[in-house]
Short mmCIF file of N, CA and C in Angstrom, two decimals:
data_model
loop_
_atom_site.label_atom_id
_atom_site.label_comp_id
_atom_site.label_asym_id
_atom_site.label_seq_id
_atom_site.Cartn_x
_atom_site.Cartn_y
_atom_site.Cartn_z
N MET S 1 0.88 -1.45 0.15
CA MET S 1 -0.12 -0.13 -0.16
C MET S 1 0.84 0.97 0.11
N LEU S 2 0.30 2.58 -0.55
CA LEU S 2 0.95 3.71 -0.40
C LEU S 2 1.43 4.06 0.85
N GLN S 3 2.20 4.76 0.98
CA GLN S 3 2.76 5.14 2.25
C GLN S 3 2.15 6.30 2.65
N THR S 4 1.64 6.54 4.12
CA THR S 4 0.59 7.70 4.54
C THR S 4 1.72 9.17 4.26
N THR S 5 1.15 10.18 4.73
CA THR S 5 2.02 11.33 4.47
C THR S 5 2.83 11.87 5.45
N GLU S 6 2.35 11.20 6.33
CA GLU S 6 3.24 10.82 7.79
C GLU S 6 4.50 10.72 7.30
N GLU S 7 4.72 9.16 6.64
CA GLU S 7 5.82 8.64 6.31
C GLU S 7 6.33 9.19 5.48
N LEU S 8 5.74 10.04 4.25
CA LEU S 8 6.51 10.75 3.38
C LEU S 8 7.25 11.74 4.27
N ALA S 9 6.77 12.54 4.48
CA ALA S 9 7.05 13.68 5.40
C ALA S 9 8.16 13.53 5.90
N ILE S 10 8.53 12.62 6.67
CA ILE S 10 9.68 12.12 7.84
C ILE S 10 10.24 11.84 7.09
N GLY S 11 10.52 11.03 5.75
CA GLY S 11 11.83 10.01 5.09
C GLY S 11 11.97 11.31 3.96
N LYS S 12 11.12 12.03 3.70
CA LYS S 12 11.54 12.69 2.24
C LYS S 12 11.10 11.78 1.33
N MET S 13 10.85 10.70 1.13
CA MET S 13 10.27 9.97 0.07
C MET S 13 10.47 10.20 -0.89
N ARG S 14 9.89 9.84 -2.22
CA ARG S 14 10.14 10.40 -3.14
C ARG S 14 9.93 9.15 -4.24
N VAL S 15 10.17 8.22 -3.76
CA VAL S 15 10.41 7.08 -4.58
C VAL S 15 9.48 5.76 -3.33
N LEU S 16 9.06 4.63 -4.04
CA LEU S 16 8.48 3.22 -3.82
C LEU S 16 8.38 2.40 -4.48
N ALA S 17 8.57 1.43 -3.47
CA ALA S 17 8.73 -0.03 -4.26
C ALA S 17 7.35 -0.12 -5.37
N ALA S 18 7.16 -0.51 -6.55
CA ALA S 18 6.45 -0.92 -7.31
C ALA S 18 5.35 -1.39 -6.78
N ASP S 19 5.53 -2.29 -5.96
CA ASP S 19 5.07 -3.61 -5.33
C ASP S 19 4.10 -2.73 -4.52
N THR S 20 4.07 -1.61 -3.85
CA THR S 20 2.95 -0.91 -2.80
C THR S 20 2.39 -0.28 -3.69
N LEU S 21 2.44 0.00 -4.76
CA LEU S 21 1.69 0.28 -5.99
C LEU S 21 0.37 -0.18 -6.32
N VAL S 22 0.75 -1.70 -6.60
CA VAL S 22 0.18 -2.38 -7.02
C VAL S 22 -0.79 -3.24 -6.42
N GLY S 23 -2.56 -2.74 -6.75
CA GLY S 23 -3.63 -3.08 -6.61
C GLY S 23 -3.94 -2.14 -5.65
N ASN S 24 -3.59 -0.61 -5.50
CA ASN S 24 -3.86 0.33 -5.20
C ASN S 24 -4.90 0.98 -5.97
N LYS S 25 -6.40 1.67 -5.65
CA LYS S 25 -7.95 1.55 -6.32
C LYS S 25 -7.13 3.01 -6.84
N VAL S 26 -8.05 3.19 -8.09
CA VAL S 26 -8.26 4.16 -8.72
C VAL S 26 -9.59 5.24 -8.92
N VAL S 27 -9.65 6.07 -8.55
CA VAL S 27 -10.76 6.86 -8.54
C VAL S 27 -10.80 7.75 -9.57
N ASN S 28 -12.22 8.64 -9.97
CA ASN S 28 -11.99 10.13 -10.40
C ASN S 28 -12.17 11.22 -9.59
N HIS S 29 -12.37 12.16 -9.58
CA HIS S 29 -12.53 13.33 -8.65
C HIS S 29 -14.12 13.27 -8.10
N GLN S 30 -14.76 12.74 -8.74
CA GLN S 30 -16.16 12.32 -8.28
C GLN S 30 -16.02 11.25 -7.22
N ASN S 31 -15.03 10.62 -7.31
CA ASN S 31 -14.95 9.49 -6.34
C ASN S 31 -15.52 8.16 -6.80
N GLU S 32 -15.64 8.51 -7.96
CA GLU S 32 -16.41 7.00 -8.66
C GLU S 32 -15.36 6.02 -8.64
N ASP S 33 -15.77 5.00 -8.40
CA ASP S 33 -14.32 3.69 -8.76
C ASP S 33 -13.96 3.47 -9.98
N LEU S 34 -13.07 3.80 -10.34
CA LEU S 34 -12.38 3.16 -11.67
C LEU S 34 -11.64 1.79 -11.85
N GLY S 35 -11.21 1.73 -11.16
CA GLY S 35 -10.62 0.23 -11.33
C GLY S 35 -9.77 0.10 -9.63
N LYS S 36 -8.66 -0.91 -10.57
CA LYS S 36 -7.24 -0.96 -9.08
C LYS S 36 -6.16 -0.62 -10.15
N ILE S 37 -4.87 -0.99 -9.98
CA ILE S 37 -3.46 -0.96 -10.69
C ILE S 37 -3.30 -2.44 -10.68
N GLU S 38 -3.23 -3.12 -11.69
CA GLU S 38 -3.13 -4.36 -12.24
C GLU S 38 -1.19 -4.35 -12.05
N HIS S 39 -0.56 -3.32 -13.18
CA HIS S 39 0.43 -3.31 -13.39
C HIS S 39 1.25 -2.28 -13.60
N LEU S 40 2.68 -2.76 -13.53
CA LEU S 40 3.06 -1.07 -14.19
C LEU S 40 3.89 -1.16 -15.27
N MET S 41 4.49 -0.79 -16.03
CA MET S 41 4.84 -1.24 -17.32
C MET S 41 6.48 0.15 -17.29
N ILE S 42 7.40 -0.53 -17.34
CA ILE S 42 8.69 0.42 -17.50
C ILE S 42 9.37 -0.02 -18.63
N ASP S 43 9.63 1.29 -19.01
CA ASP S 43 10.21 1.53 -20.38
C ASP S 43 11.45 1.61 -19.85
N LEU S 44 12.41 0.26 -19.74
CA LEU S 44 13.61 -0.31 -19.58
C LEU S 44 14.61 0.55 -20.38
N GLU S 45 14.47 1.20 -21.52
CA GLU S 45 15.79 2.17 -22.50
C GLU S 45 15.92 3.45 -21.38
N ASN S 46 14.88 3.65 -21.22
CA ASN S 46 14.33 5.01 -20.21
C ASN S 46 14.52 5.21 -18.61
N GLY S 47 14.27 4.14 -18.06
CA GLY S 47 14.33 3.85 -16.90
C GLY S 47 12.91 4.55 -16.25
N ARG S 48 11.38 4.85 -17.03
CA ARG S 48 10.72 5.72 -16.58
C ARG S 48 9.52 4.45 -16.40
N VAL S 49 8.06 5.06 -16.16
CA VAL S 49 7.26 4.29 -15.93
C VAL S 49 6.72 4.48 -17.03
N ALA S 50 6.42 3.75 -18.06
CA ALA S 50 5.09 4.88 -18.74
C ALA S 50 4.04 4.31 -18.82
N TYR S 51 3.48 3.02 -18.52
CA TYR S 51 1.97 3.03 -18.19
C TYR S 51 1.52 2.06 -17.03
N ALA S 52 0.14 2.45 -15.98
CA ALA S 52 -0.04 2.10 -15.42
C ALA S 52 -1.34 0.62 -15.86
N VAL S 53 -1.18 -0.53 -15.96
CA VAL S 53 -2.44 -0.92 -16.10
C VAL S 53 -3.76 -1.06 -15.11
N LEU S 54 -4.66 -0.60 -16.08
CA LEU S 54 -5.91 -0.75 -15.08
C LEU S 54 -6.73 -1.56 -15.30
N SER S 55 -7.25 -2.22 -14.08
CA SER S 55 -8.29 -3.26 -14.70
C SER S 55 -9.88 -2.53 -14.02
N PHE S 56 -10.66 -2.86 -14.72
CA PHE S 56 -12.12 -2.18 -14.79
C PHE S 56 -13.10 -3.06 -15.56
N GLY S 57 -13.97 -3.19 -14.65
CA GLY S 57 -15.22 -3.37 -15.59
C GLY S 57 -15.99 -4.55 -15.49
N GLY S 58 -15.23 -5.83 -14.88
CA GLY S 58 -15.39 -6.99 -14.25
C GLY S 58 -16.08 -7.26 -13.21
N PHE S 59 -16.57 -8.44 -13.05
CA PHE S 59 -17.34 -9.14 -11.68
C PHE S 59 -16.15 -9.99 -10.97
N LEU S 60 -16.03 -9.68 -9.51
CA LEU S 60 -15.15 -10.42 -8.35
C LEU S 60 -14.17 -10.62 -9.33
N GLY S 61 -13.65 -9.61 -10.25
CA GLY S 61 -12.37 -9.97 -10.64
C GLY S 61 -12.30 -10.74 -12.27
N MET S 62 -13.59 -11.24 -12.09
CA MET S 62 -13.63 -12.03 -13.39
C MET S 62 -13.91 -10.98 -14.80
N GLY S 63 -13.28 -10.94 -15.85
CA GLY S 63 -13.76 -10.71 -17.36
C GLY S 63 -13.48 -8.60 -16.90
N ASP S 64 -12.81 -8.76 -16.29
CA ASP S 64 -11.95 -7.21 -16.26
C ASP S 64 -11.88 -7.12 -17.81
N LYS S 65 -11.93 -5.78 -17.84
CA LYS S 65 -10.72 -4.90 -19.50
C LYS S 65 -9.56 -4.36 -18.77
N LEU S 66 -8.66 -4.49 -19.56
CA LEU S 66 -7.59 -4.17 -19.27
C LEU S 66 -7.10 -2.17 -19.88
N PHE S 67 -6.23 -1.77 -18.80
CA PHE S 67 -6.24 -0.35 -19.59
C PHE S 67 -4.69 -0.20 -19.46
N ALA S 68 -4.37 0.50 -20.24
CA ALA S 68 -2.99 1.40 -20.43
C ALA S 68 -3.28 2.40 -20.22
N ILE S 69 -2.95 3.14 -19.18
CA ILE S 69 -2.66 4.50 -18.67
C ILE S 69 -2.10 5.07 -18.40
N PRO S 70 -1.41 6.59 -19.57
CA PRO S 70 0.30 7.31 -18.87
C PRO S 70 -0.10 7.46 -18.11
N TRP S 71 1.05 7.56 -17.43
CA TRP S 71 1.46 7.12 -15.79
C TRP S 71 1.00 8.73 -15.18
N ASN S 72 1.46 9.56 -15.88
CA ASN S 72 1.42 11.29 -15.61
C ASN S 72 -0.21 11.33 -15.36
N ALA S 73 -1.16 10.51 -16.28
CA ALA S 73 -2.92 10.64 -15.91
C ALA S 73 -2.79 10.54 -14.89
N LEU S 74 -2.35 10.22 -14.11
CA LEU S 74 -2.56 9.29 -11.87
C LEU S 74 -2.11 10.30 -11.22
N LYS S 75 -2.56 10.85 -10.69
CA LYS S 75 -2.01 11.28 -8.85
C LYS S 75 -2.15 10.16 -7.87
N VAL S 76 -1.29 10.76 -7.62
CA VAL S 76 -1.55 9.98 -6.06
C VAL S 76 -1.95 10.52 -4.70
N ASP S 77 -2.88 9.91 -4.37
CA ASP S 77 -3.51 10.82 -2.81
C ASP S 77 -2.60 9.49 -1.79
N THR S 78 -2.31 10.32 -1.11
CA THR S 78 -1.12 9.45 0.06
C THR S 78 -2.34 8.96 1.05
N VAL S 79 -3.07 9.94 1.43
CA VAL S 79 -4.13 10.21 2.52
C VAL S 79 -4.75 9.03 2.60
N GLU S 80 -5.54 8.68 1.33
CA GLU S 80 -6.23 7.50 1.25
C GLU S 80 -5.49 6.58 0.44
N LYS S 81 -4.51 6.50 0.16
CA LYS S 81 -3.86 5.28 0.31
C LYS S 81 -4.75 4.81 -1.72
N ARG S 82 -4.61 5.92 -2.87
CA ARG S 82 -5.24 5.26 -3.57
C ARG S 82 -4.69 6.54 -4.94
N PHE S 83 -5.17 6.10 -6.42
CA PHE S 83 -4.94 7.17 -7.38
C PHE S 83 -5.94 8.12 -7.73
N ILE S 84 -5.66 9.12 -8.06
CA ILE S 84 -6.82 10.00 -8.64
C ILE S 84 -6.48 10.13 -10.20
N MET S 85 -7.55 9.52 -10.99
CA MET S 85 -7.53 9.92 -12.34
C MET S 85 -8.41 10.77 -13.00
N ASN S 86 -8.24 11.72 -13.79
CA ASN S 86 -9.05 12.89 -14.01
C ASN S 86 -9.76 12.71 -15.64
N ALA S 87 -10.71 11.73 -15.39
CA ALA S 87 -11.83 11.14 -16.21
C ALA S 87 -12.86 10.61 -15.59
N ASP S 88 -13.62 10.86 -16.01
CA ASP S 88 -15.03 10.16 -15.89
C ASP S 88 -15.58 8.74 -16.53
N LYS S 89 -15.96 7.82 -15.34
CA LYS S 89 -16.71 6.42 -16.24
C LYS S 89 -17.16 6.09 -17.28
N LYS S 90 -17.47 7.25 -18.13
CA LYS S 90 -18.09 7.07 -18.85
C LYS S 90 -16.76 6.49 -20.40
N LYS S 91 -15.96 7.80 -19.94
CA LYS S 91 -14.81 7.94 -21.01
C LYS S 91 -13.13 6.97 -20.50
N LEU S 92 -13.83 5.88 -19.44
CA LEU S 92 -12.97 4.91 -19.35
C LEU S 92 -14.10 3.65 -20.26
N GLU S 93 -15.28 3.70 -19.92
CA GLU S 93 -15.69 2.79 -20.84
C GLU S 93 -15.55 2.24 -22.24
N LEU S 94 -15.50 3.59 -22.30
CA LEU S 94 -14.93 3.75 -24.86
C LEU S 94 -13.77 3.68 -24.40
N ALA S 95 -12.95 3.73 -23.64
CA ALA S 95 -11.68 3.91 -23.68
C ALA S 95 -10.67 2.44 -24.55
N PRO S 96 -9.97 2.63 -25.41
CA PRO S 96 -9.89 0.95 -25.86
C PRO S 96 -8.69 0.25 -25.18
N GLY S 97 -9.03 -0.58 -25.31
CA GLY S 97 -8.90 -1.67 -23.95
C GLY S 97 -7.89 -2.86 -24.42
N PHE S 98 -7.62 -3.83 -23.67
CA PHE S 98 -7.38 -5.12 -23.87
C PHE S 98 -7.89 -6.59 -22.82
N ASP S 99 -7.97 -7.33 -23.18
CA ASP S 99 -7.38 -8.39 -22.37
C ASP S 99 -6.42 -9.33 -21.69
N GLN S 100 -6.79 -9.75 -20.48
CA GLN S 100 -5.71 -10.93 -20.04
C GLN S 100 -4.73 -11.49 -21.45
N ASP S 101 -5.47 -11.83 -21.67
CA ASP S 101 -4.76 -12.21 -23.24
C ASP S 101 -4.54 -12.01 -24.21
N HIS S 102 -4.25 -11.00 -24.41
CA HIS S 102 -4.14 -9.76 -25.81
C HIS S 102 -3.89 -8.59 -25.04
N TRP S 103 -2.59 -8.56 -25.05
CA TRP S 103 -2.11 -7.44 -24.79
C TRP S 103 -1.61 -6.83 -25.94
N PRO S 104 -1.81 -5.47 -25.76
CA PRO S 104 -1.08 -4.31 -27.23
C PRO S 104 0.87 -4.82 -27.16
N ASN S 105 1.64 -4.24 -27.88
CA ASN S 105 2.94 -4.24 -27.88
C ASN S 105 2.97 -2.53 -27.10
N MET S 106 3.56 -2.08 -25.47
CA MET S 106 3.46 -1.18 -25.60
C MET S 106 4.79 -0.86 -26.11
N ALA S 107 5.59 -0.60 -26.66
CA ALA S 107 6.62 -1.01 -26.79
C ALA S 107 6.72 0.15 -28.34
N ASP S 108 5.23 -0.08 -28.89
CA ASP S 108 5.43 1.05 -30.11
C ASP S 108 5.05 1.83 -30.03
N ARG S 109 5.71 3.08 -30.20
CA ARG S 109 5.01 4.53 -29.78
C ARG S 109 4.04 5.48 -30.34
N SER S 110 3.61 4.41 -31.78
CA SER S 110 2.16 5.12 -31.97
C SER S 110 1.39 4.68 -31.69
N TRP S 111 1.40 3.21 -31.27
CA TRP S 111 0.03 3.02 -30.20
C TRP S 111 0.09 3.89 -28.82
N GLY S 112 1.34 4.08 -28.74
CA GLY S 112 1.21 4.59 -27.36
C GLY S 112 0.86 6.10 -27.13
N ALA S 113 1.35 6.45 -28.55
CA ALA S 113 1.01 8.22 -28.78
C ALA S 113 -0.53 8.29 -28.64
N GLY S 114 -1.18 6.93 -29.55
CA GLY S 114 -3.27 7.30 -29.27
C GLY S 114 -3.38 7.15 -28.08
N VAL S 115 -2.73 6.09 -26.95
CA VAL S 115 -3.11 5.94 -25.74
C VAL S 115 -3.35 7.24 -24.92
N TYR S 116 -1.78 8.11 -24.87
CA TYR S 116 -1.31 9.43 -24.02
C TYR S 116 -2.63 10.56 -25.14
N LYS S 117 -2.81 10.48 -25.98
CA LYS S 117 -3.68 11.59 -26.82
C LYS S 117 -5.16 11.54 -26.08
N TYR S 118 -5.68 9.93 -26.14
CA TYR S 118 -7.17 9.64 -25.39
C TYR S 118 -7.42 10.12 -24.09
N TYR S 119 -5.88 10.22 -23.23
CA TYR S 119 -6.16 10.72 -21.99
C TYR S 119 -5.62 12.00 -21.86
N ASP S 120 -5.18 13.04 -22.81
CA ASP S 120 -5.09 14.15 -22.76
C ASP S 120 -3.59 14.64 -21.77
N ALA S 121 -2.59 13.22 -22.63
CA ALA S 121 -2.01 12.94 -21.76
C ALA S 121 -0.31 13.68 -22.26
N THR S 122 0.64 13.88 -22.08
CA THR S 122 1.65 14.39 -22.78
C THR S 122 3.12 13.13 -22.69
N PRO S 123 2.87 12.71 -24.04
CA PRO S 123 3.65 11.11 -23.71
C PRO S 123 4.93 11.25 -23.24
N TYR S 124 5.59 10.82 -22.56
CA TYR S 124 6.78 10.05 -21.82
C TYR S 124 8.23 10.87 -22.19
N TRP S 125 8.40 10.59 -23.69
CA TRP S 125 9.21 10.67 -24.95
C TRP S 125 9.12 11.56 -25.09
N SER S 126 7.94 12.72 -25.00
CA SER S 126 8.27 13.74 -25.90
C SER S 126 9.37 14.59 -25.33
#
């Protein structure tokens, strides 16, 4: 889980272990549940988080659709230990997604540019 604000203030931490972020809830500014973080995708060449993979839309973890969310489209809420995304539920329902057995090539910059554009985010490689 994410560290509390007090823990961050004490150590002035700006780095967290990736496994502390996986499984965290994602909500929007209306506090609607948008799913949870399943994976963090790292660009090995640049040493940066490229995407968070969000699961949304299933029932009890079954039939979830997966979405690549630009890392810079998420904000960390350390008090509630969750992420906040500036998107309504309908935008996510209409977003390009994939399932567990059919992942896109996330190294493909043209595919990535479309994802970043959909979420009005600046590509990290720009």
